[in-house]
C-alpha positions as a LaTeX table, in Angstrom:
\begin{tabular}{lrrr}
\hline
Residue & $x$ (\AA) & $y$ (\AA) & $z$ (\AA) \\
\hline
Met1 & 19.90 & $-5.76$ & 61.27 \\
Thr2 & 16.04 & $-5.81$ & 60.58 \\
Ser3 & 14.58 & $-9.31$ & 61.38 \\
Leu4 & 12.25 & $-11.00$ & 59.15 \\
Asn5 & 8.63 & $-11.90$ & 60.35 \\
Phe6 & 7.46 & $-14.62$ & 57.90 \\
Pro7 & 3.71 & $-15.09$ & 57.51 \\
Ala8 & 2.32 & $-18.04$ & 59.67 \\
Ala9 & 0.96 & $-21.34$ & 58.02 \\
Pro10 & 2.21 & $-20.23$ & 54.42 \\
Ser11 & 1.27 & $-22.14$ & 51.16 \\
Asn12 & 3.59 & $-23.59$ & 48.58 \\
Gly13 & 4.74 & $-20.63$ & 46.39 \\
Asp14 & 3.84 & $-17.91$ & 48.94 \\
Thr15 & 6.33 & $-14.96$ & 48.60 \\
Tyr16 & 7.44 & $-12.73$ & 51.32 \\
Asp17 & 10.12 & $-10.08$ & 50.44 \\
Asn18 & 12.71 & $-11.83$ & 48.24 \\
Phe19 & 11.81 & $-15.28$ & 49.62 \\
Ile20 & 9.42 & $-18.21$ & 48.35 \\
Tyr21 & 7.79 & $-20.83$ & 50.39 \\
Asp22 & 8.70 & $-24.38$ & 49.46 \\
Ser23 & 6.13 & $-26.51$ & 51.15 \\
Ala24 & 7.75 & $-29.82$ & 50.08 \\
Lys25 & 10.93 & $-28.88$ & 52.11 \\
Gly26 & 8.91 & $-26.71$ & 54.68 \\
Val27 & 11.51 & $-23.89$ & 54.18 \\
Trp28 & 11.57 & $-20.35$ & 52.87 \\
Lys29 & 13.99 & $-19.88$ & 49.98 \\
Leu30 & 15.73 & $-16.82$ & 48.75 \\
Gln31 & 14.49 & $-16.39$ & 45.20 \\
Asn32 & 17.00 & $-15.98$ & 42.24 \\
Leu33 & 17.36 & $-12.58$ & 41.52 \\
Leu34 & 17.41 & $-13.40$ & 37.77 \\
Gly35 & 14.13 & $-15.57$ & 37.93 \\
Asn36 & 12.65 & $-18.72$ & 39.69 \\
Asp37 & 14.81 & $-21.86$ & 40.55 \\
Leu38 & 15.09 & $-24.37$ & 37.60 \\
Asp39 & 12.69 & $-26.83$ & 39.37 \\
Asn40 & 10.18 & $-24.01$ & 39.76 \\
Leu41 & 10.21 & $-23.10$ & 36.21 \\
Asn42 & 6.95 & $-24.04$ & 34.34 \\
Asp43 & 8.64 & $-26.13$ & 31.52 \\
Val44 & 11.19 & $-27.77$ & 33.77 \\
Thr45 & 10.59 & $-31.17$ & 35.80 \\
Ile46 & 13.51 & $-32.26$ & 37.83 \\
Asp47 & 13.35 & $-35.76$ & 39.39 \\
Thr48 & 16.05 & $-36.59$ & 42.05 \\
Pro49 & 19.08 & $-35.03$ & 40.34 \\
Ile50 & 22.48 & $-36.72$ & 40.28 \\
Thr51 & 25.92 & $-35.50$ & 39.69 \\
Gly52 & 26.67 & $-35.42$ & 36.00 \\
Gln53 & 23.21 & $-35.18$ & 34.77 \\
Ala54 & 22.10 & $-32.54$ & 32.35 \\
Leu55 & 18.64 & $-30.98$ & 31.30 \\
Thr56 & 17.24 & $-32.49$ & 27.86 \\
Tyr57 & 14.20 & $-31.32$ & 26.01 \\
Asp58 & 11.80 & $-34.32$ & 25.34 \\
Gly59 & 9.46 & $-32.25$ & 23.05 \\
Ala60 & 7.30 & $-30.85$ & 25.88 \\
Glu61 & 9.64 & $-29.91$ & 28.83 \\
Trp62 & 13.20 & $-29.81$ & 30.19 \\
Thr63 & 14.00 & $-33.05$ & 32.18 \\
Asn64 & 17.04 & $-34.10$ & 33.86 \\
Ala65 & 18.78 & $-37.16$ & 32.62 \\
Thr66 & 22.37 & $-38.81$ & 32.42 \\
Pro67 & 23.97 & $-37.98$ & 28.97 \\
Ala68 & 24.62 & $-40.90$ & 26.54 \\
Ser69 & 27.99 & $-42.36$ & 27.35 \\
Thr70 & 28.41 & $-43.90$ & 23.77 \\
Val71 & 27.44 & $-42.77$ & 20.27 \\
Ser72 & 25.75 & $-46.14$ & 19.64 \\
Ser73 & 23.34 & $-45.42$ & 22.52 \\
Leu74 & 22.02 & $-42.35$ & 20.92 \\
Thr75 & 18.53 & $-42.70$ & 19.40 \\
Asp76 & 19.30 & $-41.13$ & 15.90 \\
Thr77 & 22.66 & $-43.19$ & 15.21 \\
Val78 & 22.95 & $-46.74$ & 13.62 \\
Ile79 & 26.36 & $-48.37$ & 14.19 \\
Tyr80 & 27.60 & $-51.45$ & 12.18 \\
Glu81 & 30.81 & $-52.88$ & 13.21 \\
Ala82 & 32.73 & $-49.81$ & 13.29 \\
Val83 & 36.33 & $-49.92$ & 12.16 \\
Asn84 & 39.21 & $-47.57$ & 12.43 \\
Gly85 & 39.08 & $-44.33$ & 10.23 \\
Gln86 & 35.32 & $-44.48$ & 9.81 \\
Val87 & 33.07 & $-41.17$ & 10.50 \\
Leu88 & 29.30 & $-40.70$ & 11.01 \\
Leu89 & 27.41 & $-39.87$ & 7.93 \\
Tyr90 & 23.64 & $-38.67$ & 7.83 \\
Asp91 & 21.62 & $-40.81$ & 5.36 \\
Gly92 & 18.53 & $-38.83$ & 5.68 \\
Ala93 & 17.06 & $-40.75$ & 8.67 \\
Asp94 & 19.86 & $-41.76$ & 10.87 \\
Trp95 & 23.66 & $-41.07$ & 11.45 \\
Val96 & 25.41 & $-44.14$ & 10.40 \\
Asn97 & 29.13 & $-45.11$ & 10.61 \\
Gly98 & 31.09 & $-45.46$ & 7.20 \\
Asn99 & 34.18 & $-44.30$ & 5.30 \\
Ala100 & 34.82 & $-40.68$ & 4.94 \\
Ala101 & 34.44 & $-39.16$ & 1.34 \\
Gly102 & 37.18 & $-40.49$ & $-0.81$ \\
Gly103 & 38.04 & $-43.46$ & 1.38 \\
Val104 & 38.18 & $-46.92$ & $-0.20$ \\
Glu105 & 37.60 & $-50.03$ & 1.96 \\
Val106 & 39.90 & $-52.94$ & 1.15 \\
Ser107 & 38.66 & $-56.52$ & 2.23 \\
Ala108 & 37.69 & $-59.81$ & 0.89 \\
Thr109 & 33.94 & $-59.42$ & 1.96 \\
Ala110 & 31.66 & $-56.31$ & 1.53 \\
Pro111 & 31.63 & $-53.74$ & 4.19 \\
Ala112 & 28.90 & $-53.68$ & 6.74 \\
Gly113 & 26.78 & $-50.54$ & 7.08 \\
Pro114 & 27.76 & $-48.92$ & 3.87 \\
Ser115 & 26.61 & $-45.51$ & 2.83 \\
Val116 & 25.62 & $-44.48$ & $-0.66$ \\
Gly117 & 28.83 & $-43.49$ & $-2.47$ \\
Asp118 & 31.16 & $-45.71$ & $-0.38$ \\
Leu119 & 33.87 & $-47.65$ & $-2.45$ \\
Trp120 & 34.95 & $-51.10$ & $-1.82$ \\
Trp121 & 38.01 & $-52.90$ & $-3.54$ \\
Asp122 & 37.56 & $-56.67$ & $-3.30$ \\
Ser123 & 40.86 & $-58.05$ & $-2.35$ \\
Asp124 & 39.88 & $-61.46$ & $-3.54$ \\
Asn125 & 38.98 & $-60.76$ & $-7.18$ \\
Gly126 & 40.55 & $-57.40$ & $-7.69$ \\
Asn127 & 37.36 & $-55.47$ & $-8.54$ \\
Met128 & 36.03 & $-52.12$ & $-7.37$ \\
Tyr129 & 32.56 & $-51.63$ & $-6.27$ \\
Val130 & 30.56 & $-48.50$ & $-5.43$ \\
Tyr131 & 27.43 & $-48.61$ & $-2.98$ \\
Tyr132 & 24.61 & $-47.34$ & $-5.07$ \\
Asn133 & 20.81 & $-46.59$ & $-4.46$ \\
Asp134 & 18.60 & $-47.08$ & $-7.59$ \\
Gly135 & 15.63 & $-45.48$ & $-5.80$ \\
Asp136 & 14.26 & $-48.88$ & $-4.81$ \\
Ser137 & 17.07 & $-50.68$ & $-3.15$ \\
Ser138 & 20.89 & $-50.27$ & $-2.34$ \\
Gln139 & 23.61 & $-52.54$ & $-3.23$ \\
Trp140 & 27.27 & $-52.87$ & $-4.22$ \\
Val141 & 27.74 & $-52.56$ & $-8.00$ \\
Ala142 & 30.97 & $-52.87$ & $-9.98$ \\
Ala143 & 32.41 & $-49.35$ & $-10.56$ \\
Asn144 & 33.44 & $-50.21$ & $-14.17$ \\
Gly145 & 30.53 & $-52.34$ & $-15.23$ \\
Pro146 & 29.48 & $-56.06$ & $-14.67$ \\
Gln147 & 32.31 & $-58.34$ & $-13.78$ \\
Val148 & 32.85 & $-61.95$ & $-14.14$ \\
Phe149 & 33.23 & $-63.47$ & $-10.75$ \\
Val150 & 35.20 & $-66.74$ & $-10.72$ \\
Gly151 & 34.42 & $-69.28$ & $-7.90$ \\
Ser152 & 32.68 & $-72.47$ & $-7.03$ \\
Ala153 & 30.05 & $-70.68$ & $-5.06$ \\
Ala154 & 27.72 & $-67.84$ & $-6.34$ \\
Pro155 & 28.42 & $-64.33$ & $-5.19$ \\
Ala156 & 25.52 & $-62.12$ & $-3.73$ \\
Gly157 & 25.06 & $-60.93$ & $-7.14$ \\
Tyr158 & 23.77 & $-57.61$ & $-8.89$ \\
Gln159 & 22.01 & $-56.96$ & $-12.12$ \\
Gly160 & 24.17 & $-58.04$ & $-15.07$ \\
Gln161 & 26.86 & $-59.41$ & $-13.02$ \\
Met162 & 28.43 & $-62.65$ & $-14.54$ \\
Trp163 & 29.92 & $-65.63$ & $-12.53$ \\
Phe164 & 31.96 & $-68.47$ & $-13.97$ \\
Asp165 & 31.30 & $-71.46$ & $-11.76$ \\
Ser166 & 34.88 & $-72.89$ & $-11.57$ \\
Ser167 & 33.65 & $-76.29$ & $-10.15$ \\
Gln168 & 31.23 & $-76.83$ & $-13.15$ \\
Gly169 & 32.81 & $-74.82$ & $-15.97$ \\
Lys170 & 29.62 & $-72.90$ & $-16.62$ \\
Met171 & 28.76 & $-69.23$ & $-16.93$ \\
Tyr172 & 25.83 & $-67.43$ & $-15.32$ \\
Val173 & 24.37 & $-64.06$ & $-15.35$ \\
Tyr174 & 22.68 & $-62.15$ & $-12.59$ \\
Tyr175 & 19.00 & $-61.57$ & $-13.95$ \\
Asp176 & 16.06 & $-59.42$ & $-12.37$ \\
Asp177 & 12.89 & $-60.39$ & $-14.19$ \\
Gly178 & 10.93 & $-57.62$ & $-12.28$ \\
Thr179 & 9.53 & $-60.22$ & $-9.82$ \\
Ser180 & 12.67 & $-61.82$ & $-8.55$ \\
Ser181 & 16.53 & $-62.07$ & $-9.02$ \\
Gln182 & 18.47 & $-65.16$ & $-9.54$ \\
Trp183 & 21.46 & $-66.68$ & $-11.40$ \\
Val184 & 20.62 & $-68.01$ & $-14.85$ \\
Ser185 & 22.52 & $-69.90$ & $-17.32$ \\
Ala186 & 24.19 & $-67.59$ & $-19.77$ \\
Ile187 & 24.06 & $-70.23$ & $-22.38$ \\
Gly188 & 20.74 & $-71.86$ & $-22.29$ \\
Gly189 & 18.00 & $-73.19$ & $-24.70$ \\
Ser190 & 18.47 & $-73.02$ & $-28.39$ \\
Val191 & 19.89 & $-69.94$ & $-30.39$ \\
Asp192 & 18.12 & $-68.95$ & $-33.40$ \\
Ile193 & 20.32 & $-67.22$ & $-35.97$ \\
Ala194 & 18.96 & $-66.19$ & $-39.26$ \\
Thr195 & 20.78 & $-67.97$ & $-42.28$ \\
Ser196 & 21.36 & $-64.49$ & $-43.79$ \\
Gln197 & 23.54 & $-63.48$ & $-40.74$ \\
Leu198 & 25.84 & $-66.49$ & $-41.34$ \\
Pro199 & 29.04 & $-65.90$ & $-43.16$ \\
Ala200 & 29.65 & $-66.91$ & $-46.78$ \\
Gly201 & 30.89 & $-70.58$ & $-46.97$ \\
Thr202 & 28.52 & $-71.89$ & $-44.13$ \\
Ile203 & 26.87 & $-75.15$ & $-44.77$ \\
Leu204 & 23.26 & $-74.34$ & $-44.13$ \\
Gln205 & 21.58 & $-77.81$ & $-44.86$ \\
Val206 & 22.66 & $-81.23$ & $-46.11$ \\
Val207 & 20.53 & $-83.65$ & $-48.29$ \\
Ser208 & 21.61 & $-86.99$ & $-49.22$ \\
Thr209 & 20.40 & $-90.23$ & $-51.02$ \\
Thr210 & 21.80 & $-93.63$ & $-50.84$ \\
Lys211 & 21.30 & $-96.25$ & $-53.44$ \\
Thr212 & 21.98 & $-99.86$ & $-52.45$ \\
Asp213 & 20.38 & $-101.94$ & $-55.38$ \\
Thr214 & 21.96 & $-102.31$ & $-58.81$ \\
Phe215 & 21.33 & $-100.69$ & $-62.11$ \\
Ser216 & 22.24 & $-101.14$ & $-65.77$ \\
Thr217 & 21.57 & $-99.64$ & $-69.18$ \\
Pro218 & 22.87 & $-100.03$ & $-72.73$ \\
Ser219 & 21.48 & $-96.73$ & $-73.87$ \\
Ser220 & 23.74 & $-94.36$ & $-75.80$ \\
Ser221 & 21.73 & $-91.30$ & $-74.49$ \\
Tyr222 & 21.92 & $-90.06$ & $-70.93$ \\
Thr223 & 19.77 & $-92.25$ & $-68.85$ \\
Ala224 & 18.62 & $-91.41$ & $-65.16$ \\
Val225 & 20.04 & $-94.03$ & $-62.63$ \\
Thr226 & 16.96 & $-94.87$ & $-60.84$ \\
Gly227 & 17.02 & $-94.19$ & $-57.13$ \\
Leu228 & 19.95 & $-91.79$ & $-57.43$ \\
Ser229 & 18.63 & $-88.20$ & $-57.24$ \\
Ala230 & 18.11 & $-85.65$ & $-54.38$ \\
Ser231 & 16.16 & $-82.56$ & $-54.03$ \\
Ile232 & 16.87 & $-79.36$ & $-52.03$ \\
Thr233 & 15.25 & $-76.05$ & $-51.47$ \\
Pro234 & 17.85 & $-73.22$ & $-51.10$ \\
Ser235 & 17.08 & $-70.55$ & $-48.30$ \\
Ser236 & 18.34 & $-67.83$ & $-50.64$ \\
Thr237 & 18.65 & $-67.17$ & $-54.14$ \\
Ser238 & 22.49 & $-66.09$ & $-53.63$ \\
Asn239 & 23.13 & $-69.37$ & $-52.15$ \\
Lys240 & 25.10 & $-72.32$ & $-53.83$ \\
Ile241 & 24.45 & $-75.90$ & $-53.99$ \\
Leu242 & 27.61 & $-78.32$ & $-53.70$ \\
Val243 & 26.59 & $-81.77$ & $-55.43$ \\
Ser244 & 28.74 & $-84.68$ & $-54.62$ \\
Val245 & 28.45 & $-88.29$ & $-56.22$ \\
Ser246 & 30.15 & $-91.50$ & $-55.59$ \\
Ile247 & 29.16 & $-94.35$ & $-58.20$ \\
Pro248 & 30.44 & $-97.72$ & $-57.89$ \\
Cys249 & 30.22 & $-99.15$ & $-61.51$ \\
Ala250 & 31.33 & $-101.57$ & $-64.25$ \\
Phe251 & 31.42 & $-101.82$ & $-68.00$ \\
Asn252 & 30.98 & $-104.54$ & $-70.55$ \\
Asp253 & 32.03 & $-103.14$ & $-73.90$ \\
Gly254 & 30.21 & $-105.97$ & $-75.79$ \\
Gly255 & 33.59 & $-107.04$ & $-77.33$ \\
Asn256 & 34.62 & $-103.73$ & $-78.54$ \\
Ser257 & 37.50 & $-102.13$ & $-76.38$ \\
Ala258 & 37.04 & $-98.76$ & $-78.11$ \\
Arg259 & 33.64 & $-98.36$ & $-76.20$ \\
Ser260 & 33.24 & $-96.83$ & $-72.82$ \\
Ala261 & 30.49 & $-95.27$ & $-70.44$ \\
Arg262 & 29.90 & $-91.59$ & $-69.66$ \\
Phe263 & 28.60 & $-89.95$ & $-66.51$ \\
Thr264 & 26.83 & $-86.50$ & $-66.03$ \\
Leu265 & 24.65 & $-84.72$ & $-63.60$ \\
Phe266 & 21.28 & $-83.45$ & $-64.47$ \\
Lys267 & 19.37 & $-80.44$ & $-62.83$ \\
Asp268 & 15.56 & $-80.30$ & $-63.23$ \\
Gly269 & 15.61 & $-82.48$ & $-66.22$ \\
Ser270 & 18.52 & $-80.63$ & $-68.13$ \\
Asn271 & 22.38 & $-81.54$ & $-68.14$ \\
Leu272 & 24.05 & $-79.50$ & $-65.73$ \\
Leu273 & 27.53 & $-79.82$ & $-67.09$ \\
Ser274 & 28.33 & $-78.00$ & $-70.26$ \\
Ala275 & 31.94 & $-78.35$ & $-71.63$ \\
Asp276 & 33.40 & $-75.65$ & $-74.02$ \\
Thr277 & 32.55 & $-76.51$ & $-77.61$ \\
Pro278 & 31.35 & $-80.07$ & $-77.09$ \\
Glu279 & 29.77 & $-80.35$ & $-80.56$ \\
Ser280 & 28.74 & $-83.97$ & $-81.20$ \\
Arg281 & 30.48 & $-84.96$ & $-78.02$ \\
Leu282 & 28.80 & $-85.69$ & $-74.55$ \\
Ser283 & 29.47 & $-83.16$ & $-71.73$ \\
Gly284 & 29.80 & $-85.16$ & $-68.53$ \\
Phe285 & 32.31 & $-85.51$ & $-65.62$ \\
Gly286 & 33.84 & $-89.01$ & $-66.34$ \\
Gly287 & 33.81 & $-92.42$ & $-67.98$ \\
Ile288 & 35.06 & $-96.02$ & $-67.71$ \\
Ser289 & 35.89 & $-98.80$ & $-69.96$ \\
Gln290 & 35.99 & $-102.46$ & $-69.47$ \\
Glu291 & 38.92 & $-103.89$ & $-67.47$ \\
Gly292 & 37.60 & $-107.38$ & $-66.68$ \\
Ser293 & 34.56 & $-109.35$ & $-65.53$ \\
Thr294 & 35.32 & $-108.59$ & $-61.69$ \\
Tyr295 & 36.56 & $-105.15$ & $-62.29$ \\
Gln296 & 34.54 & $-102.48$ & $-60.56$ \\
Ala297 & 35.32 & $-98.82$ & $-60.55$ \\
Cys298 & 34.25 & $-95.95$ & $-58.21$ \\
Val299 & 33.37 & $-92.78$ & $-60.17$ \\
Ser300 & 33.30 & $-89.66$ & $-57.73$ \\
Tyr301 & 32.58 & $-86.05$ & $-58.55$ \\
Ser302 & 31.69 & $-82.72$ & $-57.05$ \\
Tyr303 & 30.23 & $-79.58$ & $-58.38$ \\
Leu304 & 29.29 & $-76.33$ & $-57.06$ \\
Asp305 & 26.15 & $-75.10$ & $-58.66$ \\
Ser306 & 24.60 & $-71.64$ & $-58.55$ \\
Pro307 & 20.70 & $-72.34$ & $-59.01$ \\
Ala308 & 19.63 & $-68.55$ & $-58.18$ \\
Thr309 & 16.37 & $-69.78$ & $-56.77$ \\
Ala310 & 14.76 & $-70.28$ & $-53.50$ \\
Ser311 & 12.42 & $-73.08$ & $-55.01$ \\
Ala312 & 13.14 & $-76.79$ & $-54.93$ \\
Val313 & 15.91 & $-78.12$ & $-57.35$ \\
Thr314 & 16.40 & $-81.77$ & $-58.20$ \\
Tyr315 & 19.70 & $-83.24$ & $-59.15$ \\
Asp316 & 20.30 & $-86.81$ & $-60.43$ \\
Val317 & 22.95 & $-88.96$ & $-61.98$ \\
Arg318 & 22.78 & $-90.13$ & $-65.43$ \\
Ile319 & 24.88 & $-92.42$ & $-67.65$ \\
Ala320 & 25.22 & $-93.53$ & $-71.29$ \\
Thr321 & 27.43 & $-95.89$ & $-73.43$ \\
Thr322 & 29.11 & $-95.13$ & $-76.65$ \\
Ser323 & 27.30 & $-98.11$ & $-78.22$ \\
Thr324 & 24.07 & $-99.74$ & $-77.59$ \\
Ser325 & 26.01 & $-103.04$ & $-77.82$ \\
Ala326 & 27.67 & $-102.25$ & $-74.47$ \\
Thr327 & 26.32 & $-102.12$ & $-70.97$ \\
Val328 & 27.05 & $-100.00$ & $-67.98$ \\
Tyr329 & 26.46 & $-101.24$ & $-64.54$ \\
Val330 & 25.90 & $-99.45$ & $-61.10$ \\
Asn331 & 26.67 & $-101.20$ & $-57.80$ \\
Arg332 & 28.00 & $-104.33$ & $-59.32$ \\
Asp333 & 30.41 & $-105.70$ & $-61.72$ \\
Thr334 & 29.84 & $-107.19$ & $-65.29$ \\
Thr335 & 29.10 & $-110.65$ & $-64.35$ \\
Asp336 & 27.86 & $-110.23$ & $-60.75$ \\
Thr337 & 28.66 & $-113.76$ & $-59.91$ \\
Asp338 & 27.47 & $-114.68$ & $-56.22$ \\
Asp339 & 30.92 & $-115.50$ & $-54.56$ \\
Ser340 & 33.50 & $-113.71$ & $-52.64$ \\
Gly341 & 35.32 & $-112.93$ & $-55.80$ \\
His342 & 32.90 & $-110.25$ & $-56.70$ \\
Gln343 & 31.47 & $-107.20$ & $-55.14$ \\
Arg344 & 28.15 & $-105.21$ & $-54.66$ \\
Gly345 & 28.46 & $-101.30$ & $-53.98$ \\
Val346 & 26.66 & $-98.57$ & $-52.57$ \\
Ala347 & 26.22 & $-95.35$ & $-54.47$ \\
Thr348 & 25.45 & $-91.99$ & $-53.05$ \\
Ile349 & 24.36 & $-88.31$ & $-54.08$ \\
Thr350 & 24.78 & $-85.43$ & $-51.51$ \\
Leu351 & 23.47 & $-81.91$ & $-51.86$ \\
Met352 & 24.92 & $-79.22$ & $-49.48$ \\
Glu353 & 23.53 & $-75.72$ & $-49.42$ \\
Val354 & 26.35 & $-73.14$ & $-49.05$ \\
Ala355 & 25.83 & $-69.58$ & $-47.78$ \\
Gly356 & 26.81 & $-67.23$ & $-50.58$ \\
\hline
\end{tabular}
């Protein structure tokens, strides 16, 4: 066997035959027939290797390191409270744990660390949610549209969700005004509804006049009762006006029991009531005759008028006697004696606009 005569005073890396000098160890080592040893390669740095380590590339070279013992210790993974059956899903930046495609999380609280497309069935309120990213943020949204959450405390909320506060009996909606998100009352402030949108028969406005003083007249032609008129302006030409009057009254026939008093309604100066073929007879809505000095009647009447205008209309009560020798009284009896055996009354006229 031929002996080897290694050079004296070699430097690190010197070669002789199939050997290379390692100055750190002070020995000549047999070279790898396929190339240099790992720790002599230009892109490898090995620092005190131990059993179980592996070479990993750090972007510049290969170095020895102990492999990660858990998934959560990896630099490109984010683990949120892992539960049975979850898998790692890539969200574009990291691997995160979540339910496998088609899985539905069933719980009373929203799952932690959800991924876009995850489904969650809320076992408290029986609603299904999907985890959704709208380009600006991610959140759980109802899978079948906004839901009404019932409870004494507000849920986290999402745009359009409704919450019924069971402790106060109030309804709220979750609203994003572009600057902030908050729960706002679902019924707040005044609601303006055009009268044209209201159904026929709706009372749109009421005007009323009350007369507390007395009035009397012996006139045989219709005479206005002072202070017993009212004006109203319809909001539409198709609407109607319901006129209602109540008149405490009495009558003195002047010694002729055949005489009586008559009542009617006028609109804008003309008799509103027109009976069929009245001829010489007066058209009106009622009358009274004398019954005694303390007798006082109450004549009441209602009439639904169609003024066909959106301008102001004035209605008033008018009365007449069948003889100028008789007298009709309003809000008093015939003698009007000031004692407990006699009475003063209060007359009214009320106008109500009715949607047509």
